[in-house]
PDB file of C-alpha atoms in Angstrom:
ATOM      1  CA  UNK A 118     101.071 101.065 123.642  1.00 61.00           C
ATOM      2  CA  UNK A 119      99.304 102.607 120.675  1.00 74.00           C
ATOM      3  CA  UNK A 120      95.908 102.528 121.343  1.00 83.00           C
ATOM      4  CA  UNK A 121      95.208 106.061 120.299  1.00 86.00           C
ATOM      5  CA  UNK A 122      96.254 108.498 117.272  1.00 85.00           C
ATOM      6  CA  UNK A 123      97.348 111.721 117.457  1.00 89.00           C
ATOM      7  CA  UNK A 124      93.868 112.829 116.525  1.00 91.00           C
ATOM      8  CA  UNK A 125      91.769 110.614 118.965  1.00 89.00           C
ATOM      9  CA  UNK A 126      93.640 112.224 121.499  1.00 89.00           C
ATOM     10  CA  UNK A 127      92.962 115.617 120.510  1.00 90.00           C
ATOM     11  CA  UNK A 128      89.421 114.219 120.859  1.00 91.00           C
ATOM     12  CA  UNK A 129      89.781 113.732 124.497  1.00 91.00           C
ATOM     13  CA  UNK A 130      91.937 116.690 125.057  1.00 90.00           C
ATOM     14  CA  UNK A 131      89.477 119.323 123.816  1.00 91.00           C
ATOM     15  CA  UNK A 132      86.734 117.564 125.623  1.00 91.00           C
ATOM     16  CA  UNK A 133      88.303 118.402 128.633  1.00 90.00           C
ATOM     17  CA  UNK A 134      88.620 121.718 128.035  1.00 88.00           C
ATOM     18  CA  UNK A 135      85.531 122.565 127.096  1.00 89.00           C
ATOM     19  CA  UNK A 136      83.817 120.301 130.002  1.00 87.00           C
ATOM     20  CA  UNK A 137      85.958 122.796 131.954  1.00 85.00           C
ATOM     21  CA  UNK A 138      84.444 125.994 130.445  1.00 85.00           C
ATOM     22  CA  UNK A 139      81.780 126.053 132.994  1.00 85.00           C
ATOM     23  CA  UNK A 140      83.593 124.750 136.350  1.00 84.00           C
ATOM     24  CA  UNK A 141      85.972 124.929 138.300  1.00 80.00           C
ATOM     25  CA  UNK A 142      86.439 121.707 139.097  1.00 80.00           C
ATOM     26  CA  UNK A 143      89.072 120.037 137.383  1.00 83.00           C
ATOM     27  CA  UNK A 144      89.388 116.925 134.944  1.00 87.00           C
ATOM     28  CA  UNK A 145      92.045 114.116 134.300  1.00 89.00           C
ATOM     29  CA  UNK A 146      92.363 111.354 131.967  1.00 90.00           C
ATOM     30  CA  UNK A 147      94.681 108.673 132.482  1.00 92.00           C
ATOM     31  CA  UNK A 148      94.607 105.601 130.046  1.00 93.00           C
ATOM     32  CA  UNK A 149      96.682 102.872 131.111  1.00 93.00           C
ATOM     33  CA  UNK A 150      97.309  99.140 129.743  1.00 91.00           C
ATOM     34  CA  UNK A 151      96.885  97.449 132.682  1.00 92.00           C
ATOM     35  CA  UNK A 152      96.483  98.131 136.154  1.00 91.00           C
ATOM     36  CA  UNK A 153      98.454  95.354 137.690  1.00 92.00           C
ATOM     37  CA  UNK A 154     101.011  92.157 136.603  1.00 91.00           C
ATOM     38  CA  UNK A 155      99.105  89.742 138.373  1.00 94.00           C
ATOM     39  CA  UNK A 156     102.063  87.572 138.833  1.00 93.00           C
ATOM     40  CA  UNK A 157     100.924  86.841 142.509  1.00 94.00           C
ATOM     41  CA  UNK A 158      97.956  85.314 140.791  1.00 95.00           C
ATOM     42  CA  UNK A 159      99.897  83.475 138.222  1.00 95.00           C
ATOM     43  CA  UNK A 160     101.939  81.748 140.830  1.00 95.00           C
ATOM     44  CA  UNK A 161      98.563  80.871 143.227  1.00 95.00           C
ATOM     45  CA  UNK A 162      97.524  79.294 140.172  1.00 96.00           C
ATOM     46  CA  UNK A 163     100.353  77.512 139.386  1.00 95.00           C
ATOM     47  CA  UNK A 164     100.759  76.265 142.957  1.00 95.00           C
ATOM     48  CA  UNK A 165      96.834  75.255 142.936  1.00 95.00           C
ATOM     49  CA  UNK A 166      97.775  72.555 139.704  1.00 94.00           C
ATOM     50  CA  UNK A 167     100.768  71.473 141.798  1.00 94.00           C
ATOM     51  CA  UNK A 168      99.074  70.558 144.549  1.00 92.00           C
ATOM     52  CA  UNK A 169      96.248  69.476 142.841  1.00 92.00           C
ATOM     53  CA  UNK A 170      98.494  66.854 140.609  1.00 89.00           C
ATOM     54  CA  UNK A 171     100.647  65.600 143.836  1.00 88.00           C
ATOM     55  CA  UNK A 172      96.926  64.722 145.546  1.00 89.00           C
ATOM     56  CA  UNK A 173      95.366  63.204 142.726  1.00 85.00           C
ATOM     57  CA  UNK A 174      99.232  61.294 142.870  1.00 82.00           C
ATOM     58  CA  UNK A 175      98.293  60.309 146.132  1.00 82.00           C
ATOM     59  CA  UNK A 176      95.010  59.375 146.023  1.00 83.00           C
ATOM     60  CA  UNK A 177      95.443  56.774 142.979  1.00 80.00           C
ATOM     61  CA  UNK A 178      99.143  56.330 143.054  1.00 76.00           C
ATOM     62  CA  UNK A 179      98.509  52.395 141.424  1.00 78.00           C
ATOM     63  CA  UNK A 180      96.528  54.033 138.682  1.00 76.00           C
ATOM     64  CA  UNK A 181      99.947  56.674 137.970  1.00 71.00           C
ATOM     65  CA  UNK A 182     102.614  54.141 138.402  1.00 71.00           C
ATOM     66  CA  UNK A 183     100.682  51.847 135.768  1.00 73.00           C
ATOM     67  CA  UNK A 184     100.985  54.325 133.094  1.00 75.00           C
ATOM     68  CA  UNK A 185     104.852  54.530 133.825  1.00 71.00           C
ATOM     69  CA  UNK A 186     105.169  51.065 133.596  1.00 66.00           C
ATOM     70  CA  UNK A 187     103.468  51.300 130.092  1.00 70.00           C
ATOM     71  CA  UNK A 188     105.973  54.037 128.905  1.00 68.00           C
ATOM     72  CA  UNK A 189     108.291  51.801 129.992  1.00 64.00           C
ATOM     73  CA  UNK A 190     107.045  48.964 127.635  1.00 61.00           C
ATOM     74  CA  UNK A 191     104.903  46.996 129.738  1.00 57.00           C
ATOM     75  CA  UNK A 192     107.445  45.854 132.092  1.00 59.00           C
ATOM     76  CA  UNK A 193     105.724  45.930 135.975  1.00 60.00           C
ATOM     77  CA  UNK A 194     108.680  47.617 137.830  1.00 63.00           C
ATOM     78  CA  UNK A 195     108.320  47.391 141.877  1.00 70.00           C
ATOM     79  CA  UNK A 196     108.580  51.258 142.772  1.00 67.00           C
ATOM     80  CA  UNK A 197     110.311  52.057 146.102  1.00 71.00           C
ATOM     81  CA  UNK A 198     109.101  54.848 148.620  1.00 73.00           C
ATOM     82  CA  UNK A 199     112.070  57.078 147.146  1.00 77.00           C
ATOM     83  CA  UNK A 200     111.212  56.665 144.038  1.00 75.00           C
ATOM     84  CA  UNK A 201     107.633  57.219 144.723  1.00 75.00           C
ATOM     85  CA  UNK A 202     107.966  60.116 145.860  1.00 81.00           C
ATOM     86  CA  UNK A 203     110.261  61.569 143.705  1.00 83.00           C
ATOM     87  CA  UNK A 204     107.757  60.715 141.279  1.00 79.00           C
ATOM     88  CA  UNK A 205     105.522  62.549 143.421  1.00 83.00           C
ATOM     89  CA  UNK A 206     107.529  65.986 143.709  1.00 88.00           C
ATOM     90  CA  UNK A 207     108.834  65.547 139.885  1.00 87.00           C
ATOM     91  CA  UNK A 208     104.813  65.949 138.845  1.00 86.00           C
ATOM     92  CA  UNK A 209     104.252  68.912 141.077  1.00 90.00           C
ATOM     93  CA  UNK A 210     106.933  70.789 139.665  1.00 93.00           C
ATOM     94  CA  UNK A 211     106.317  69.625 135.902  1.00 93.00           C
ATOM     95  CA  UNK A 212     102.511  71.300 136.710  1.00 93.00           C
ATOM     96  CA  UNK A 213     103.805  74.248 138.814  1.00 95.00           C
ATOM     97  CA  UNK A 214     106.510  75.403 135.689  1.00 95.00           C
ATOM     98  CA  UNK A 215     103.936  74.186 132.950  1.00 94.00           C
ATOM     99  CA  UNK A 216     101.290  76.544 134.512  1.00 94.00           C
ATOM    100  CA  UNK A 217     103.645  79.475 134.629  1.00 94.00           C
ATOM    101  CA  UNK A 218     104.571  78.743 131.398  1.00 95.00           C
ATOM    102  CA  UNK A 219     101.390  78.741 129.442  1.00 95.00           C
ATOM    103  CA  UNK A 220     100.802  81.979 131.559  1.00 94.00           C
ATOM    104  CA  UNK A 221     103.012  84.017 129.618  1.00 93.00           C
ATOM    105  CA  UNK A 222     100.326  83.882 127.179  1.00 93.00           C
ATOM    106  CA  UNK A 223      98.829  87.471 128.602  1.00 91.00           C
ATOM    107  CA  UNK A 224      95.019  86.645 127.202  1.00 91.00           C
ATOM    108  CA  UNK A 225      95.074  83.652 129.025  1.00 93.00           C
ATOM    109  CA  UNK A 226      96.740  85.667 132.246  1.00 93.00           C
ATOM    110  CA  UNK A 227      94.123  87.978 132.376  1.00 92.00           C
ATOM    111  CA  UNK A 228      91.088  85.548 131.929  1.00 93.00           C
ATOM    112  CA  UNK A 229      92.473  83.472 134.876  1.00 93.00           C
ATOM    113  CA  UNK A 230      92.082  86.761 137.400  1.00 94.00           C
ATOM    114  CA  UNK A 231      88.961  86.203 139.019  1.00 94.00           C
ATOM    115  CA  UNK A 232      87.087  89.428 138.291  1.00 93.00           C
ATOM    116  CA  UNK A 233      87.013  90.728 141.804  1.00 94.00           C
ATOM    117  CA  UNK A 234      90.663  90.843 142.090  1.00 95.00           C
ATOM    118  CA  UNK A 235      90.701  92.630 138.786  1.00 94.00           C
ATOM    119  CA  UNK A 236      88.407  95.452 140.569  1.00 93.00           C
ATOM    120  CA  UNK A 237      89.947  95.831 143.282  1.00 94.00           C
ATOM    121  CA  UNK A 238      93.615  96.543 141.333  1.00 95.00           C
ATOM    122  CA  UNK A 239      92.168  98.725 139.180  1.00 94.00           C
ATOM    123  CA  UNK A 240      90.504 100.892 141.914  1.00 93.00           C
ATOM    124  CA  UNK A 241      93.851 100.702 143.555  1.00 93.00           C
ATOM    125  CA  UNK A 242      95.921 101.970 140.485  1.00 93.00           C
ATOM    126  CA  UNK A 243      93.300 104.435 139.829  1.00 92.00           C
ATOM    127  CA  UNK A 244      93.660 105.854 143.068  1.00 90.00           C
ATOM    128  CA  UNK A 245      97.456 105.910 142.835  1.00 88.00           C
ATOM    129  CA  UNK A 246      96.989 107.722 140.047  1.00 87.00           C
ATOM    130  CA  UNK A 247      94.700 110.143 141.633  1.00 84.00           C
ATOM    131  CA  UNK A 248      96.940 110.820 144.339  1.00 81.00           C
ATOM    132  CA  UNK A 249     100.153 111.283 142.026  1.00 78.00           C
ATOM    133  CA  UNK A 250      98.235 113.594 139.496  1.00 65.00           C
ATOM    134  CA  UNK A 251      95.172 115.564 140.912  1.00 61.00           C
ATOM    135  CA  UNK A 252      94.594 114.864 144.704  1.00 55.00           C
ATOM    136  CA  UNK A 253      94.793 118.481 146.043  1.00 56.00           C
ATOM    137  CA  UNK A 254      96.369 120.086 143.235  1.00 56.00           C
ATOM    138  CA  UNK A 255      93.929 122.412 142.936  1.00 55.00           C
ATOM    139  CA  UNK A 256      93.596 125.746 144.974  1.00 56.00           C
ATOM    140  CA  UNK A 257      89.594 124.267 146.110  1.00 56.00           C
ATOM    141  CA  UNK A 258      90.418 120.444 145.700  1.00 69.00           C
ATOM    142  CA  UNK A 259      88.590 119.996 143.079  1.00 74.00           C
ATOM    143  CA  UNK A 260      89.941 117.553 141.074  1.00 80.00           C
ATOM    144  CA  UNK A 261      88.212 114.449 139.022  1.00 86.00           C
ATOM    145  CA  UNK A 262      90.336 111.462 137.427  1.00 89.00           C
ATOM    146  CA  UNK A 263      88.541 109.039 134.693  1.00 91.00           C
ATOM    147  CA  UNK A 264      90.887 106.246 134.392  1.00 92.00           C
ATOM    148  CA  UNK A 265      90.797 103.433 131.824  1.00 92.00           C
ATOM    149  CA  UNK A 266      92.889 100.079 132.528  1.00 93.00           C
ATOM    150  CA  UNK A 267      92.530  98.535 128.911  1.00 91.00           C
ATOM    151  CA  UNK A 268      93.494  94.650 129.318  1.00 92.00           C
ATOM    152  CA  UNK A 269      90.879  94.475 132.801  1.00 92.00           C
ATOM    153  CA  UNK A 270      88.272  96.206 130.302  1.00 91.00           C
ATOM    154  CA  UNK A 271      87.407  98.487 133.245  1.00 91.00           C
ATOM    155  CA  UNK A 272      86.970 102.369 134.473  1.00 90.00           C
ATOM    156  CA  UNK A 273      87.389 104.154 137.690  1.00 90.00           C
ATOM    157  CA  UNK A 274      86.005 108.024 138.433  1.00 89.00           C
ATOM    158  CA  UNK A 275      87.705 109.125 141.795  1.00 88.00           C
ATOM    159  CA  UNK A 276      87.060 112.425 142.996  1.00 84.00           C
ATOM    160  CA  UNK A 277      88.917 115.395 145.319  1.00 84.00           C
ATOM    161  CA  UNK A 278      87.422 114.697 148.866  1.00 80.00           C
ATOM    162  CA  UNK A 279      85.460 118.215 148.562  1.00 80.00           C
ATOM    163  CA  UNK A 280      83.578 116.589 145.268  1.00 81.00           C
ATOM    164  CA  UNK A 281      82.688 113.494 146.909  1.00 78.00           C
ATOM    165  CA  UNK A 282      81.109 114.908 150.026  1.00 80.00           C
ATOM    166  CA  UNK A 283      78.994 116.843 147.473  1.00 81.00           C
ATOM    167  CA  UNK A 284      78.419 114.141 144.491  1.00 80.00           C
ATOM    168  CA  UNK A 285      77.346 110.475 145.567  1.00 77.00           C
ATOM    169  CA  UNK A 286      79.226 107.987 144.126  1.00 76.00           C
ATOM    170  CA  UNK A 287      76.103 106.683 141.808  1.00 79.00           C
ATOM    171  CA  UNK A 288      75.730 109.862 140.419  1.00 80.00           C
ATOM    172  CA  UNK A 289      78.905 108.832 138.079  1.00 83.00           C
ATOM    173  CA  UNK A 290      77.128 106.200 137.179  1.00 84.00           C
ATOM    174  CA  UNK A 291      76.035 108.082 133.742  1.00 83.00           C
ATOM    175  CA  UNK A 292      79.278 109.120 132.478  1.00 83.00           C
ATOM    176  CA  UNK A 293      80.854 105.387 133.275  1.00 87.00           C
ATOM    177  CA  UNK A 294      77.586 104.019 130.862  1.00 87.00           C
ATOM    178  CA  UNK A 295      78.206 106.421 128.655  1.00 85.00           C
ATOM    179  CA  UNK A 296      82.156 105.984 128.628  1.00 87.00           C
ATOM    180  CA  UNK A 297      81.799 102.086 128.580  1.00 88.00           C
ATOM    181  CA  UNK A 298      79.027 102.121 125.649  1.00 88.00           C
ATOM    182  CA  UNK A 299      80.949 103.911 123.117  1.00 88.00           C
ATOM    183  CA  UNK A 300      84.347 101.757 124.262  1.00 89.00           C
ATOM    184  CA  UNK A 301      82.495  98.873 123.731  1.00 87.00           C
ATOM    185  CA  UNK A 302      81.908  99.579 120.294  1.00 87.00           C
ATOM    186  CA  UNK A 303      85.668  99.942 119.540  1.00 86.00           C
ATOM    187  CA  UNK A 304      84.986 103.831 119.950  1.00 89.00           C
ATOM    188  CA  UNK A 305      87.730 104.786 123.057  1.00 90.00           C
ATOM    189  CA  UNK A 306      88.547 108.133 122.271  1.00 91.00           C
ATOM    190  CA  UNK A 307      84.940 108.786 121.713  1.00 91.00           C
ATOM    191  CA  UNK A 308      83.885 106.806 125.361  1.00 91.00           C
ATOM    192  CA  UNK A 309      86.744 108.771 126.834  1.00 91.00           C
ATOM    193  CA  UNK A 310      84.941 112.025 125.853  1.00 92.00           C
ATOM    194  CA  UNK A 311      81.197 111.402 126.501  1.00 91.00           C
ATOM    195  CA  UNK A 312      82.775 110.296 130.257  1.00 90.00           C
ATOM    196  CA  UNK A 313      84.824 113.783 130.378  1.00 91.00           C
ATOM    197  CA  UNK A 314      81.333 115.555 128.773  1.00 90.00           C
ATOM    198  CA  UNK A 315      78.830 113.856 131.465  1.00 89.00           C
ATOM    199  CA  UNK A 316      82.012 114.786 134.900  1.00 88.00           C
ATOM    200  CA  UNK A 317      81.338 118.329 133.147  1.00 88.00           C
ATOM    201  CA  UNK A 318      77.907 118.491 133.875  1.00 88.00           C
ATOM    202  CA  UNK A 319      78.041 117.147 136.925  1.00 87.00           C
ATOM    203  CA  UNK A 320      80.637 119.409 138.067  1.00 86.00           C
ATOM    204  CA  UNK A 321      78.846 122.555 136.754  1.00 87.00           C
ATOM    205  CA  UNK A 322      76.310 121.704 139.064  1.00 84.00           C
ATOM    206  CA  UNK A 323      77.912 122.115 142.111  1.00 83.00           C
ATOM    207  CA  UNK A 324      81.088 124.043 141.724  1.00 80.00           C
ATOM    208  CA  UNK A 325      79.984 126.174 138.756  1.00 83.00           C
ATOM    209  CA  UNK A 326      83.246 128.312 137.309  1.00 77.00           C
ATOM    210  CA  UNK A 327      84.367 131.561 138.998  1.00 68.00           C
ATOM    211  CA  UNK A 328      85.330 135.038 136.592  1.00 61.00           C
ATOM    212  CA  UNK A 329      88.932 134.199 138.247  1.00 57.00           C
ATOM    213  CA  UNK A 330      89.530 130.072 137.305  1.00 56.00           C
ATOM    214  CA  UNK A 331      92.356 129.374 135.882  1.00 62.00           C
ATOM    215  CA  UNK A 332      93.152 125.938 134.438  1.00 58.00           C
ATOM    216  CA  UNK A 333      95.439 124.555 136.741  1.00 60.00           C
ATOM    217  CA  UNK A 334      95.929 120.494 135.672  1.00 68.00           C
ATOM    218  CA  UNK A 335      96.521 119.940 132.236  1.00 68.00           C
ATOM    219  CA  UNK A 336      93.696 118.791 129.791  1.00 71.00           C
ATOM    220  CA  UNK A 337      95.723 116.189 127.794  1.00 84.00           C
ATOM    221  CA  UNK A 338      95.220 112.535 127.934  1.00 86.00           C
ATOM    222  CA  UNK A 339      97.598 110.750 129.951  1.00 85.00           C
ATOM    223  CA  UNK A 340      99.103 107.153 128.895  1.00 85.00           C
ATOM    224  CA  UNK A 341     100.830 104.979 131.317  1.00 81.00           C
TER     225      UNK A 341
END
């Protein structure tokens, strides 16, 4: 996964670190690919065009046993029950493989999650991710994860329990516009750092930085 050079993520790094000048709260950035596999979705969909094709076999099973006898040169063949239905479960699993198949295709994949599912995965991940790499690893729990899940083209800000009871969830609202519009643009180190800049500010606010802080999460960019 190469989204970023060396330098871009210098770009992100030192914007953490100076975003952290003035708090003590703390900041991490986690980049990731994707949030999720989505194969449970790839296989709903595949067994949606199964059972779609075996009803539609159903419904009009003249108008399907017509076209066989055409591929069969014309010839009207009388079909028995076993055969019709082996013709019947031989055309659900042609669609239910077939629709796997043309789901390895991973732009396809991703534009058949319905967009919901893709937020709710990517708030899950990001709060994994929250949990593994900030959630109370900080002496006053003040920790702050941007995460960026690249294939669902979305962001997640989740915030140390002591920051949210402090900082309503809109007020992120900024630095995700901010993030997003530069991102957007083909700019990610760039959206990555306005976010980081505009958590900063916000966190200066209410837990400004004490003579004693000491950096206690790392400022790097993390890729997973």
């Amino acid at each position: 996964m190469g989204y970023l050079t060396e330098a871009q993520h210098d770009i992100v790094s030192r914007a953490v670190a100076e975003a952290e000048l003035t708090t003590s709260g703390e900041i991490v950035t986690v980049l990731a690919d994707r949030s999720d596999g989505y194969s449970d979705v790839a296989l709903w969909w595949a067994i949606a065009a199964s059972f779609t094709a075996m009803s539609l076999f159903a419904a009009f099973p003249q108008l399907f046993l017509a076209k066989l006898d055409m591929l069969m040169g014309g010839w009207t063949h009388d079909w028995t029950h076993g055969e019709v239905l082996s013709i019947a479960l031989g055309l659900g699993l042609l669609k239910f493989f077939g629709v796997l198949l043309i789901q390895l295709w991973q732009p396809l994949k991703f534009w058949l999650v319905p967009p919901a599912v893709k937020r709710a995965r990517v708030r899950d991940a990001a709060v994994r991710h929250f949990k593994v790499g900030a959630e109370r690893r900080t002496h006053g729990r003040t920790g702050v994860l941007l995460y960026l899940s690249m294939r669902e083209h979305r962001a997640e800000i989740v915030a140390d329990e002591p920051i949210a009871e402090k900082v309503p969830a809109e007020v992120w609202g900024e630095a995700m516009a901010d993030m997003l519009a530069e991102i957007s643009e083909g700019r990610l180190a760039e959206g990555l750092a306005a976010g980081v800049r505009d958590v900063g500010k916000v966190l200066s606010e209410h837990f400004p930085r004490a003579d004693d802080d000491q950096n206690e999460l790392p400022d790097r960019l993390i890729q997973v």
